[in-house]
mmCIF file of C-alpha atoms in Angstrom:
data_model
loop_
_atom_site.group_PDB
_atom_site.id
_atom_site.type_symbol
_atom_site.label_atom_id
_atom_site.label_comp_id
_atom_site.label_asym_id
_atom_site.label_seq_id
_atom_site.Cartn_x
_atom_site.Cartn_y
_atom_site.Cartn_z
ATOM 1 C CA LEU A 1 -22.624 -0.069 112.726
ATOM 2 C CA GLU A 2 -21.801 1.309 116.174
ATOM 3 C CA LYS A 3 -22.535 5.128 116.251
ATOM 4 C CA GLY A 4 -19.575 7.336 117.112
ATOM 5 C CA GLU A 5 -19.416 9.991 119.566
ATOM 6 C CA LEU A 6 -19.677 12.754 117.017
ATOM 7 C CA GLU A 7 -22.620 11.226 115.458
ATOM 8 C CA LEU A 8 -24.340 10.830 118.961
ATOM 9 C CA LEU A 9 -23.511 14.454 119.679
ATOM 10 C CA ILE A 10 -25.192 15.753 116.459
ATOM 11 C CA GLU A 11 -28.135 13.487 116.739
ATOM 12 C CA LYS A 12 -28.974 14.611 120.155
ATOM 13 C CA TRP A 13 -28.954 18.257 119.301
ATOM 14 C CA VAL A 14 -30.605 18.009 115.906
ATOM 15 C CA ASN A 15 -33.498 15.954 117.440
ATOM 16 C CA SER A 16 -33.894 18.211 120.389
ATOM 17 C CA LEU A 17 -33.828 21.606 118.300
ATOM 18 C CA LEU A 18 -36.245 20.145 115.678
ATOM 19 C CA ASP A 19 -38.654 19.000 118.445
ATOM 20 C CA LEU A 20 -38.359 22.477 120.052
ATOM 21 C CA TYR A 21 -39.118 24.286 116.741
ATOM 22 C CA LEU A 22 -42.148 22.268 116.188
ATOM 23 C CA LEU A 23 -43.359 23.104 119.620
ATOM 24 C CA ILE A 24 -42.707 26.871 119.178
ATOM 25 C CA ASP A 25 -44.561 26.508 115.757
ATOM 26 C CA ALA A 26 -47.640 24.699 117.280
ATOM 27 C CA LYS A 27 -47.856 27.165 120.345
ATOM 28 C CA SER A 28 -47.556 30.208 117.850
ATOM 29 C CA ALA A 29 -50.522 28.785 115.732
ATOM 30 C CA ALA A 30 -52.454 28.484 118.937
ATOM 31 C CA ASN A 31 -51.575 32.087 119.867
ATOM 32 C CA GLU A 32 -49.844 30.774 123.104
ATOM 33 C CA THR A 33 -46.953 32.497 124.849
ATOM 34 C CA ILE A 34 -43.745 31.394 123.199
ATOM 35 C CA ASP A 35 -41.068 33.970 124.577
ATOM 36 C CA GLU A 36 -39.327 31.421 126.899
ATOM 37 C CA ASP A 37 -39.376 28.720 124.310
ATOM 38 C CA VAL A 38 -37.842 31.036 121.693
ATOM 39 C CA GLN A 39 -35.120 31.862 124.111
ATOM 40 C CA THR A 40 -34.301 28.278 125.020
ATOM 41 C CA TYR A 41 -34.456 27.537 121.172
ATOM 42 C CA SER A 42 -31.754 30.270 120.592
ATOM 43 C CA GLY A 43 -29.614 29.215 123.461
ATOM 44 C CA ASP A 44 -29.601 25.463 122.530
ATOM 45 C CA LYS A 45 -28.465 26.310 118.975
ATOM 46 C CA LEU A 46 -25.485 28.317 120.429
ATOM 47 C CA MET A 47 -24.654 25.405 122.881
ATOM 48 C CA PHE A 48 -24.850 23.109 119.921
ATOM 49 C CA ALA A 49 -22.328 25.175 117.937
ATOM 50 C CA MET A 50 -19.951 25.490 121.070
ATOM 51 C CA GLN A 51 -19.998 21.779 121.911
ATOM 52 C CA LEU A 52 -19.287 20.941 118.083
ATOM 53 C CA SER A 53 -16.365 23.279 118.079
ATOM 54 C CA GLN A 54 -15.099 21.807 121.451
ATOM 55 C CA PHE A 55 -15.498 18.250 120.085
ATOM 56 C CA LYS A 56 -13.515 19.194 116.985
ATOM 57 C CA ARG A 57 -10.603 20.816 118.949
ATOM 58 C CA SER A 58 -10.486 17.762 121.393
ATOM 59 C CA ASN A 59 -10.809 15.326 118.590
ATOM 60 C CA PRO A 60 -8.620 16.383 115.690
ATOM 61 C CA THR A 61 -9.744 13.445 113.528
ATOM 62 C CA ASN A 62 -9.509 13.350 109.744
ATOM 63 C CA TYR A 63 -12.972 12.332 108.648
ATOM 64 C CA ALA A 64 -12.029 11.942 104.994
ATOM 65 C CA ASN A 65 -11.965 8.174 105.114
ATOM 66 C CA THR A 66 -15.358 7.943 107.007
ATOM 67 C CA GLY A 67 -17.226 5.096 105.616
ATOM 68 C CA PRO A 68 -20.290 5.546 103.263
ATOM 69 C CA ALA A 69 -22.747 4.248 105.802
ATOM 70 C CA THR A 70 -21.754 6.528 108.634
ATOM 71 C CA ARG A 71 -21.587 9.592 105.983
ATOM 72 C CA GLY A 72 -24.908 8.636 104.617
ATOM 73 C CA ARG A 73 -26.516 8.453 108.110
ATOM 74 C CA MET A 74 -25.131 11.799 109.217
ATOM 75 C CA THR A 75 -26.064 13.572 106.040
ATOM 76 C CA ALA A 76 -29.702 12.348 106.369
ATOM 77 C CA LEU A 77 -29.632 13.478 109.983
ATOM 78 C CA ILE A 78 -28.352 16.928 109.321
ATOM 79 C CA ARG A 79 -30.542 17.403 106.163
ATOM 80 C CA PRO A 80 -33.774 18.503 107.623
ATOM 81 C CA PHE A 81 -32.133 20.869 110.100
ATOM 82 C CA LEU A 82 -30.080 22.651 107.445
ATOM 83 C CA GLU A 83 -33.368 23.368 105.763
ATOM 84 C CA LEU A 84 -34.826 24.697 109.004
ATOM 85 C CA LEU A 85 -31.737 27.028 109.512
ATOM 86 C CA VAL A 86 -32.218 28.535 105.933
ATOM 87 C CA ARG A 87 -35.858 28.984 106.679
ATOM 88 C CA ASP A 88 -34.946 30.874 109.690
ATOM 89 C CA GLY A 89 -32.709 33.225 107.909
ATOM 90 C CA ASP A 90 -29.254 34.686 108.502
ATOM 91 C CA THR A 91 -30.242 37.733 110.269
ATOM 92 C CA ASN A 92 -30.092 35.853 113.717
ATOM 93 C CA ARG A 93 -26.490 35.887 114.785
ATOM 94 C CA THR A 94 -26.860 32.468 116.430
ATOM 95 C CA ASN A 95 -28.286 30.880 113.265
ATOM 96 C CA MET A 96 -25.153 32.311 111.457
ATOM 97 C CA THR A 97 -22.824 31.005 114.114
ATOM 98 C CA LEU A 98 -24.300 27.677 113.931
ATOM 99 C CA MET A 99 -24.238 27.449 110.262
ATOM 100 C CA ASN A 100 -20.556 28.402 110.055
ATOM 101 C CA THR A 101 -19.616 25.917 112.690
ATOM 102 C CA LEU A 102 -21.444 23.134 110.726
ATOM 103 C CA LEU A 103 -19.996 23.927 107.412
ATOM 104 C CA ALA A 104 -16.381 24.876 108.597
ATOM 105 C CA ASP A 105 -15.838 21.761 110.768
ATOM 106 C CA SER A 106 -15.053 19.279 108.033
ATOM 107 C CA LEU A 107 -17.783 16.951 109.218
ATOM 108 C CA PRO A 108 -18.383 13.709 107.472
ATOM 109 C CA ILE A 109 -21.486 15.030 105.788
ATOM 110 C CA ASP A 110 -22.100 15.584 101.988
ATOM 111 C CA PHE A 111 -22.952 19.332 102.353
ATOM 112 C CA GLY A 112 -22.371 20.163 98.876
ATOM 113 C CA ARG A 113 -24.893 17.450 97.527
ATOM 114 C CA VAL A 114 -27.508 18.642 100.026
ATOM 115 C CA ILE A 115 -27.082 22.397 99.143
ATOM 116 C CA GLU A 116 -27.517 21.607 95.521
ATOM 117 C CA GLU A 117 -30.249 18.963 95.665
ATOM 118 C CA ASP A 118 -32.380 20.816 98.202
ATOM 119 C CA LYS A 119 -31.817 24.149 96.429
ATOM 120 C CA LEU A 120 -31.015 25.608 99.677
ATOM 121 C CA MET A 121 -29.101 28.658 98.086
ATOM 122 C CA ASN A 122 -32.107 29.516 95.913
ATOM 123 C CA ASP A 123 -34.265 29.548 99.161
ATOM 124 C CA ALA A 124 -31.586 31.643 100.863
ATOM 125 C CA ALA A 125 -31.480 34.039 97.934
ATOM 126 C CA VAL A 126 -35.332 34.377 97.924
ATOM 127 C CA ASP A 127 -35.370 35.258 101.608
ATOM 128 C CA GLY A 128 -32.327 37.767 101.330
ATOM 129 C CA SER A 129 -29.847 35.534 103.288
ATOM 130 C CA VAL A 130 -26.639 36.643 101.720
ATOM 131 C CA SER A 131 -24.380 35.330 104.501
ATOM 132 C CA TYR A 132 -25.878 31.840 103.987
ATOM 133 C CA VAL A 133 -25.306 31.973 100.221
ATOM 134 C CA ASP A 134 -21.799 33.339 100.695
ATOM 135 C CA ALA A 135 -21.047 30.366 103.252
ATOM 136 C CA PHE A 136 -22.529 27.795 100.845
ATOM 137 C CA LEU A 137 -20.347 28.892 97.932
ATOM 138 C CA SER A 138 -17.336 28.758 99.883
ATOM 139 C CA ARG A 139 -17.759 24.803 100.200
ATOM 140 C CA THR A 140 -15.070 23.236 98.056
ATOM 141 C CA ASP A 141 -17.314 20.149 97.531
ATOM 142 C CA LEU A 142 -20.030 22.271 95.886
ATOM 143 C CA LYS A 143 -20.423 21.556 92.330
ATOM 144 C CA LEU A 144 -23.285 23.647 91.050
ATOM 145 C CA ALA A 145 -24.695 22.859 87.459
ATOM 146 C CA PRO A 146 -24.626 25.769 85.144
ATOM 147 C CA GLU A 147 -28.403 26.032 85.321
ATOM 148 C CA ALA A 148 -28.393 25.968 89.156
ATOM 149 C CA ALA A 149 -25.925 28.775 89.172
ATOM 150 C CA ALA A 150 -27.718 30.861 86.498
ATOM 151 C CA SER A 151 -30.858 30.469 88.696
ATOM 152 C CA LEU A 152 -29.159 31.580 91.749
ATOM 153 C CA VAL A 153 -27.521 34.591 90.315
ATOM 154 C CA THR A 154 -30.952 35.552 88.645
ATOM 155 C CA ILE A 155 -32.869 35.353 92.095
ATOM 156 C CA GLY A 156 -29.938 37.234 93.852
ATOM 157 C CA LEU A 157 -29.702 40.217 91.359
ATOM 158 C CA ASN A 158 -33.575 40.538 91.551
ATOM 159 C CA ASN A 159 -33.802 40.464 95.176
ATOM 160 C CA PRO A 160 -35.732 43.697 95.949
ATOM 161 C CA SER A 161 -33.767 44.813 99.062
ATOM 162 C CA LYS A 162 -30.360 43.164 98.887
ATOM 163 C CA GLN A 163 -29.388 42.802 95.175
ATOM 164 C CA ILE A 164 -26.290 44.956 95.671
ATOM 165 C CA LEU A 165 -25.059 42.502 98.543
ATOM 166 C CA PHE A 166 -25.707 39.671 96.497
ATOM 167 C CA ALA A 167 -23.867 41.238 93.525
ATOM 168 C CA GLU A 168 -20.849 41.764 95.827
ATOM 169 C CA CYS A 169 -21.046 38.166 96.870
ATOM 170 C CA PHE A 170 -21.389 36.833 93.374
ATOM 171 C CA LEU A 171 -18.364 38.789 92.036
ATOM 172 C CA ARG A 172 -16.260 37.643 94.938
ATOM 173 C CA ARG A 173 -17.316 33.943 94.317
ATOM 174 C CA GLU A 174 -17.235 33.965 90.465
ATOM 175 C CA PHE A 175 -15.004 30.822 90.328
ATOM 176 C CA ALA A 176 -17.397 29.016 92.538
ATOM 177 C CA LEU A 177 -20.118 29.919 90.195
ATOM 178 C CA ASP A 178 -18.109 29.570 86.968
ATOM 179 C CA MET A 179 -19.187 32.991 85.804
ATOM 180 C CA MET A 180 -17.204 33.033 82.552
ATOM 181 C CA ALA A 181 -19.253 30.074 81.282
ATOM 182 C CA LEU A 182 -22.414 31.994 82.164
ATOM 183 C CA ARG A 183 -21.433 35.159 80.476
ATOM 184 C CA GLU A 184 -23.880 34.937 77.603
ATOM 185 C CA ASP A 185 -26.876 33.528 79.599
ATOM 186 C CA LEU A 186 -26.571 36.132 82.118
ATOM 187 C CA SER A 187 -25.707 39.118 80.104
ATOM 188 C CA THR A 188 -29.077 40.808 80.177
ATOM 189 C CA ILE A 189 -29.620 40.072 84.015
ATOM 190 C CA TRP A 190 -26.202 41.800 84.773
ATOM 191 C CA GLN A 191 -27.075 44.635 82.186
ATOM 192 C CA GLU A 192 -30.377 45.501 83.860
ATOM 193 C CA PHE A 193 -28.754 45.015 87.540
ATOM 194 C CA PHE A 194 -26.017 47.399 86.380
ATOM 195 C CA PHE A 195 -28.562 50.049 85.103
ATOM 196 C CA ARG A 196 -30.466 49.824 88.509
ATOM 197 C CA CYS A 197 -27.027 50.243 90.224
ATOM 198 C CA VAL A 198 -26.158 53.400 88.453
ATOM 199 C CA THR A 199 -29.631 54.776 88.855
ATOM 200 C CA ARG A 200 -29.792 54.163 92.562
ATOM 201 C CA SER A 201 -29.227 56.817 95.124
ATOM 202 C CA GLN A 202 -26.862 56.247 97.983
ATOM 203 C CA ASP A 203 -29.740 55.770 100.633
ATOM 204 C CA GLY A 204 -29.886 53.618 103.689
ATOM 205 C CA SER A 205 -31.044 50.407 102.285
ATOM 206 C CA PRO A 206 -28.976 47.278 102.356
ATOM 207 C CA GLY A 207 -25.758 47.460 100.409
ATOM 208 C CA ALA A 208 -26.370 51.088 99.220
ATOM 209 C CA SER A 209 -23.075 52.074 100.718
ATOM 210 C CA GLN A 210 -21.210 49.442 98.564
ATOM 211 C CA ARG A 211 -22.903 50.424 95.265
ATOM 212 C CA ASN A 212 -20.019 52.316 93.857
ATOM 213 C CA TYR A 213 -17.612 49.591 94.705
ATOM 214 C CA VAL A 214 -19.881 46.897 93.078
ATOM 215 C CA VAL A 215 -20.234 49.206 89.903
ATOM 216 C CA GLN A 216 -16.282 49.606 89.932
ATOM 217 C CA THR A 217 -15.977 45.604 90.112
ATOM 218 C CA MET A 218 -18.379 44.985 87.565
ATOM 219 C CA LEU A 219 -16.920 47.578 85.063
ATOM 220 C CA GLY A 220 -13.427 45.710 85.802
ATOM 221 C CA ARG A 221 -15.178 42.265 84.579
ATOM 222 C CA MET A 222 -16.629 43.953 81.555
ATOM 223 C CA GLY A 223 -14.132 42.073 79.238
ATOM 224 C CA SER A 224 -14.271 38.716 81.068
ATOM 225 C CA SER A 225 -16.955 37.190 83.185
ATOM 226 C CA ILE A 226 -19.671 39.982 83.102
ATOM 227 C CA GLY A 227 -21.422 41.101 79.997
ATOM 228 C CA ILE A 228 -22.488 44.640 80.479
ATOM 229 C CA SER A 229 -22.234 47.692 78.162
ATOM 230 C CA LEU A 230 -22.420 51.433 78.692
ATOM 231 C CA THR A 231 -24.367 51.866 75.552
ATOM 232 C CA VAL A 232 -27.245 49.424 75.819
ATOM 233 C CA PRO A 233 -30.584 50.984 76.663
ATOM 234 C CA SER A 234 -32.611 49.723 79.654
ATOM 235 C CA HIS A 235 -35.965 48.058 78.725
ATOM 236 C CA VAL A 236 -37.256 48.151 82.225
ATOM 237 C CA GLU A 237 -40.594 50.250 82.266
ATOM 238 C CA GLY A 238 -40.574 53.589 83.856
ATOM 239 C CA GLU A 239 -39.262 57.140 83.342
ATOM 240 C CA MET A 240 -35.626 55.787 82.595
ATOM 241 C CA GLN A 241 -36.779 53.240 79.876
ATOM 242 C CA GLY A 242 -34.595 53.709 76.746
ATOM 243 C CA HIS A 243 -31.837 55.483 78.802
ATOM 244 C CA THR A 244 -28.283 54.080 78.714
ATOM 245 C CA PRO A 245 -26.454 53.797 81.949
ATOM 246 C CA VAL A 246 -24.512 56.882 80.972
ATOM 247 C CA THR A 247 -27.545 59.098 80.048
ATOM 248 C CA ALA A 248 -29.323 57.985 83.244
ATOM 249 C CA LEU A 249 -26.194 58.828 85.264
ATOM 250 C CA CYS A 250 -26.236 62.188 83.663
ATOM 251 C CA ARG A 251 -29.845 62.814 84.200
ATOM 252 C CA ARG A 252 -29.308 61.988 87.863
ATOM 253 C CA GLY A 253 -26.251 64.127 88.243
ATOM 254 C CA ASP A 254 -24.098 61.567 90.005
ATOM 255 C CA VAL A 255 -20.600 62.839 89.297
ATOM 256 C CA GLU A 256 -18.840 60.542 91.599
ATOM 257 C CA LEU A 257 -20.101 57.353 89.766
ATOM 258 C CA PHE A 258 -19.638 59.013 86.325
ATOM 259 C CA GLN A 259 -15.837 59.542 87.482
ATOM 260 C CA ILE A 260 -15.622 55.894 88.303
ATOM 261 C CA ILE A 261 -16.750 54.944 84.763
ATOM 262 C CA LEU A 262 -14.490 57.276 83.084
ATOM 263 C CA ASN A 263 -11.466 56.071 84.980
ATOM 264 C CA LYS A 264 -12.398 52.210 84.985
ATOM 265 C CA CYS A 265 -13.692 51.720 81.360
ATOM 266 C CA ASP A 266 -11.826 51.292 78.070
ATOM 267 C CA PRO A 267 -11.402 54.765 76.510
ATOM 268 C CA GLN A 268 -13.017 53.791 73.314
ATOM 269 C CA GLN A 269 -16.002 52.571 75.208
ATOM 270 C CA VAL A 270 -16.197 55.842 77.200
ATOM 271 C CA ALA A 271 -15.874 58.004 74.128
ATOM 272 C CA GLU A 272 -18.510 56.067 72.296
ATOM 273 C CA SER A 273 -20.953 56.124 75.270
ATOM 274 C CA LEU A 274 -20.989 59.936 75.587
ATOM 275 C CA VAL A 275 -22.697 60.379 72.383
ATOM 276 C CA VAL A 276 -25.092 57.432 72.427
ATOM 277 C CA PRO A 277 -28.649 59.017 72.815
ATOM 278 C CA THR A 278 -31.596 57.462 74.738
ATOM 279 C CA THR A 279 -34.137 55.408 72.426
ATOM 280 C CA GLY A 280 -36.894 57.538 73.517
ATOM 281 C CA ASP A 281 -36.465 61.120 73.239
ATOM 282 C CA ARG A 282 -32.862 60.884 71.896
ATOM 283 C CA THR A 283 -31.363 63.204 74.337
ATOM 284 C CA THR A 284 -27.572 62.720 74.760
ATOM 285 C CA PRO A 285 -25.520 62.474 77.895
ATOM 286 C CA LEU A 286 -24.762 66.160 77.659
ATOM 287 C CA ILE A 287 -28.495 67.141 77.195
ATOM 288 C CA ASN A 288 -29.330 65.213 80.277
ATOM 289 C CA SER A 289 -26.792 66.991 82.159
ATOM 290 C CA ILE A 290 -28.026 70.165 81.207
ATOM 291 C CA LEU A 291 -31.460 69.203 82.280
ATOM 292 C CA ALA A 292 -30.175 67.908 85.597
ATOM 293 C CA ASN A 293 -28.652 71.524 85.841
ATOM 294 C CA ASP A 294 -25.173 69.635 86.974
ATOM 295 C CA GLU A 295 -22.231 72.002 86.256
ATOM 296 C CA ASP A 296 -19.678 69.219 87.185
ATOM 297 C CA ALA A 297 -21.098 66.791 84.720
ATOM 298 C CA VAL A 298 -21.316 69.292 81.948
ATOM 299 C CA ARG A 299 -17.619 70.243 82.613
ATOM 300 C CA LEU A 300 -16.628 66.558 82.429
ATOM 301 C CA LEU A 301 -18.491 65.880 79.108
ATOM 302 C CA LEU A 302 -17.191 68.988 77.346
ATOM 303 C CA GLN A 303 -13.622 67.704 77.796
ATOM 304 C CA PHE A 304 -14.455 65.344 74.793
ATOM 305 C CA SER A 305 -14.219 66.628 71.351
ATOM 306 C CA ASN A 306 -16.735 64.290 70.074
ATOM 307 C CA VAL A 307 -19.251 65.682 72.680
ATOM 308 C CA ARG A 308 -18.386 69.297 71.762
ATOM 309 C CA ASP A 309 -18.769 68.509 68.130
ATOM 310 C CA GLN A 310 -22.490 67.306 68.798
ATOM 311 C CA ILE A 311 -23.631 70.518 70.500
ATOM 312 C CA ARG A 312 -25.157 72.022 67.314
ATOM 313 C CA LEU A 313 -25.328 68.662 65.351
ATOM 314 C CA HIS A 314 -27.255 66.301 67.329
ATOM 315 C CA ARG A 315 -31.038 67.017 67.397
ATOM 316 C CA SER A 316 -33.179 65.275 69.935
ATOM 317 C CA ASP A 317 -37.079 65.681 70.469
ATOM 318 C CA MET A 318 -35.998 68.635 72.658
ATOM 319 C CA GLY A 319 -33.637 70.084 70.025
ATOM 320 C CA THR A 320 -29.814 70.275 70.180
ATOM 321 C CA ALA A 321 -27.949 70.865 73.290
ATOM 322 C CA GLU A 322 -27.644 74.545 72.292
ATOM 323 C CA ASP A 323 -31.401 74.851 71.965
ATOM 324 C CA VAL A 324 -31.876 73.188 75.293
ATOM 325 C CA VAL A 325 -29.472 75.298 77.272
ATOM 326 C CA GLU A 326 -30.980 78.430 75.855
ATOM 327 C CA ARG A 327 -34.765 77.330 76.482
ATOM 328 C CA VAL A 328 -34.451 75.875 79.814
ATOM 329 C CA LEU A 329 -34.898 79.029 82.234
ATOM 330 C CA ALA A 330 -33.504 77.387 85.252
ATOM 331 C CA THR A 331 -30.277 76.491 83.747
ATOM 332 C CA GLU A 332 -27.107 77.711 85.805
ATOM 333 C CA GLU A 333 -25.656 80.735 83.831
ATOM 334 C CA ILE A 334 -22.053 79.135 83.834
ATOM 335 C CA ILE A 335 -23.696 75.961 82.085
ATOM 336 C CA VAL A 336 -25.320 78.085 79.395
ATOM 337 C CA GLU A 337 -21.873 79.788 78.838
ATOM 338 C CA MET A 338 -19.809 76.754 78.601
ATOM 339 C CA VAL A 339 -22.091 74.971 76.294
ATOM 340 C CA LEU A 340 -22.542 78.036 73.972
ATOM 341 C CA ASP A 341 -18.800 78.862 74.047
ATOM 342 C CA CYS A 342 -17.877 75.290 73.116
ATOM 343 C CA GLY A 343 -20.836 75.082 70.568
ATOM 344 C CA ALA A 344 -19.060 77.927 68.819
ATOM 345 C CA GLY A 345 -15.684 76.368 68.850
ATOM 346 C CA GLY A 346 -14.287 77.298 72.022
ATOM 347 C CA GLU A 347 -11.921 75.292 74.190
ATOM 348 C CA ALA A 348 -13.061 72.851 76.833
ATOM 349 C CA PRO A 349 -13.926 74.410 80.284
ATOM 350 C CA ASP A 350 -11.313 74.044 83.008
ATOM 351 C CA VAL A 351 -11.981 70.998 85.304
ATOM 352 C CA LEU A 352 -10.444 72.772 88.121
ATOM 353 C CA ASN A 353 -13.262 75.086 88.486
ATOM 354 C CA MET A 354 -15.724 72.080 89.555
ATOM 355 C CA THR A 355 -17.707 72.697 92.485
ATOM 356 C CA ALA A 356 -16.345 70.849 95.704
ATOM 357 C CA SER A 357 -19.638 69.940 96.926
ATOM 358 C CA THR A 358 -20.527 67.196 94.361
ATOM 359 C CA LEU A 359 -16.938 65.524 94.343
ATOM 360 C CA GLY A 360 -18.120 62.784 96.874
ATOM 361 C CA GLN A 361 -15.052 60.792 98.210
ATOM 362 C CA LEU A 362 -12.703 62.837 96.262
ATOM 363 C CA ALA A 363 -11.091 65.040 98.754
ATOM 364 C CA THR A 364 -10.183 68.112 96.866
ATOM 365 C CA VAL A 365 -10.724 69.741 93.359
ATOM 366 C CA GLN A 366 -6.958 69.294 92.765
ATOM 367 C CA ASP A 367 -7.263 65.474 93.524
ATOM 368 C CA LEU A 368 -10.066 65.143 90.777
ATOM 369 C CA ALA A 369 -7.718 67.072 88.309
ATOM 370 C CA ALA A 370 -4.815 64.712 89.208
ATOM 371 C CA THR A 371 -6.852 61.437 88.579
ATOM 372 C CA MET A 372 -8.732 62.770 85.429
ATOM 373 C CA SER A 373 -8.538 60.471 82.446
ATOM 374 C CA ILE A 374 -10.169 62.740 79.881
ATOM 375 C CA ARG A 375 -7.940 65.648 78.970
ATOM 376 C CA ALA A 376 -5.091 65.602 76.365
ATOM 377 C CA PRO A 377 -1.753 66.892 77.460
ATOM 378 C CA PRO A 378 -0.995 70.426 75.985
ATOM 379 C CA GLN A 379 1.681 70.815 73.513
ATOM 380 C CA MET A 380 5.338 70.709 74.668
ATOM 381 C CA SER A 381 6.983 74.105 74.717
ATOM 382 C CA PRO A 382 10.684 74.499 74.107
ATOM 383 C CA SER A 383 11.274 74.712 77.743
ATOM 384 C CA GLY A 384 9.763 71.297 78.595
ATOM 385 C CA PRO A 385 6.387 69.822 79.557
ATOM 386 C CA SER A 386 3.690 72.198 80.951
ATOM 387 C CA LEU A 387 3.234 71.648 84.784
ATOM 388 C CA SER A 388 -0.037 71.267 86.559
ATOM 389 C CA PRO A 389 -1.224 73.992 88.675
ATOM 390 C CA ASN A 390 0.317 72.701 91.775
ATOM 391 C CA GLY A 391 3.699 72.476 90.111
ATOM 392 C CA ASN A 392 3.910 68.831 89.693
ATOM 393 C CA ASP A 393 5.011 67.416 86.379
ATOM 394 C CA PHE A 394 1.610 65.907 85.939
ATOM 395 C CA PHE A 395 1.687 65.354 82.156
ATOM 396 C CA GLU A 396 4.648 63.027 82.446
ATOM 397 C CA SER A 397 2.707 60.644 84.913
ATOM 398 C CA PRO A 398 1.042 57.347 83.878
ATOM 399 C CA ALA A 399 -2.319 59.268 84.041
ATOM 400 C CA ALA A 400 -1.351 61.729 81.790
ATOM 401 C CA GLN A 401 -0.560 59.097 79.074
ATOM 402 C CA SER A 402 -3.997 57.678 79.626
ATOM 403 C CA LEU A 403 -5.464 61.098 78.871
ATOM 404 C CA GLY A 404 -3.539 61.450 75.446
ATOM 405 C CA ARG A 405 -5.409 57.949 74.554
ATOM 406 C CA LEU A 406 -8.747 59.265 75.385
ATOM 407 C CA SER A 407 -8.261 62.573 73.496
ATOM 408 C CA ALA A 408 -7.446 60.787 70.436
ATOM 409 C CA LEU A 409 -10.294 58.384 70.821
ATOM 410 C CA SER A 410 -12.677 61.265 71.563
ATOM 411 C CA SER A 411 -12.150 62.810 67.995
ATOM 412 C CA PRO A 412 -14.932 62.366 65.312
ATOM 413 C CA ASP A 413 -12.704 60.234 63.185
ATOM 414 C CA ARG A 414 -12.859 57.370 65.476
ATOM 415 C CA PHE A 415 -16.654 57.000 64.765
ATOM 416 C CA GLU A 416 -16.625 57.299 60.923
ATOM 417 C CA ASP A 417 -17.330 53.505 60.677
ATOM 418 C CA MET A 418 -20.176 53.540 63.373
ATOM 419 C CA ASP A 419 -23.608 52.697 62.213
ATOM 420 C CA GLY A 420 -25.759 55.606 62.532
ATOM 421 C CA PHE A 421 -23.163 58.031 63.546
ATOM 422 C CA ASP A 422 -24.058 60.413 60.733
ATOM 423 C CA ASP A 423 -27.566 60.565 62.245
ATOM 424 C CA LEU A 424 -26.535 61.616 65.561
#
């Protein structure tokens, strides 16, 4: 069969680029200078992308009915070049431009079959090429088998440097991966990743700035495609082994992420998680917040009646929360005062006294109080509902209704049927 203009264009550039790559590889092995060749190689890839785009614009042909012989030839032609692009990685802007041009131009090429059969996404995930994986998952002709999808997610979520970026990609492309079908198979993988997320600092590593967004998205999928829990302890060896996500957060003193969990999760799950201790030293979230000397976290926890009820009742390897707050000499005086007061039956401390320095993205202390989902509305007075400190009718808002639900759920009565509750 006679080759068409598009096939000749692709053939010319693919063969030229493959030859140039081999030349660069050979020169590099022989310790010869390759700077000029690398520049030519990069420029030719960009020129290939430009000419392919121009051809598409000037020849708006529908390739859906291209014969199998032509489609087979062009697929075989592009196959080794796709492998080469994946091997080069997506950090080079020229590589990503050319990859997007190839995938987006509706060429008569079986990209979905090549991507799956050659395991290009797994290779990209190992190399940390998140943009490639995202581009591949956008293909409507990609039909990943469950085993292949599970393998991809496992590799991505365990990538040492870009796991948060991969998680964001997988959550956005959950339908392409059919995450609902993989929920049970990947529950352990997602749980350990979730734990690593909540114990990770907002450093300068790739995706660190997206950590809170990814955690919030995962929490929103807890009842559907993502099998994670607030109370499952981590089995990863290290100082945090045996910690639940909540006890680990409290030990780290991450109030901003703690607030996300309080607002995003089911109230019953939240209330339960706040009294589940570690499997090691059996320290509770409250004890860990005391050890972290975190006044704001302690204030948040003490809003829950079931947490206050455990101050004198739950005994860890370090003693009760009351014992710990009295023995750790470095503990802030205000923390000692709040814990001892609540342990003696006092009321929950006022969240409006939280220190502004630890509120993260929340602009003011008043903003925090207005978004809290953990305090019960006060009793109605004859003159009407109580007002918030800024004069707004806060307790008539939807947020206030959420507070009432959480208050009821945080009472000890909710836990009478829980296995081991009496031992806490």
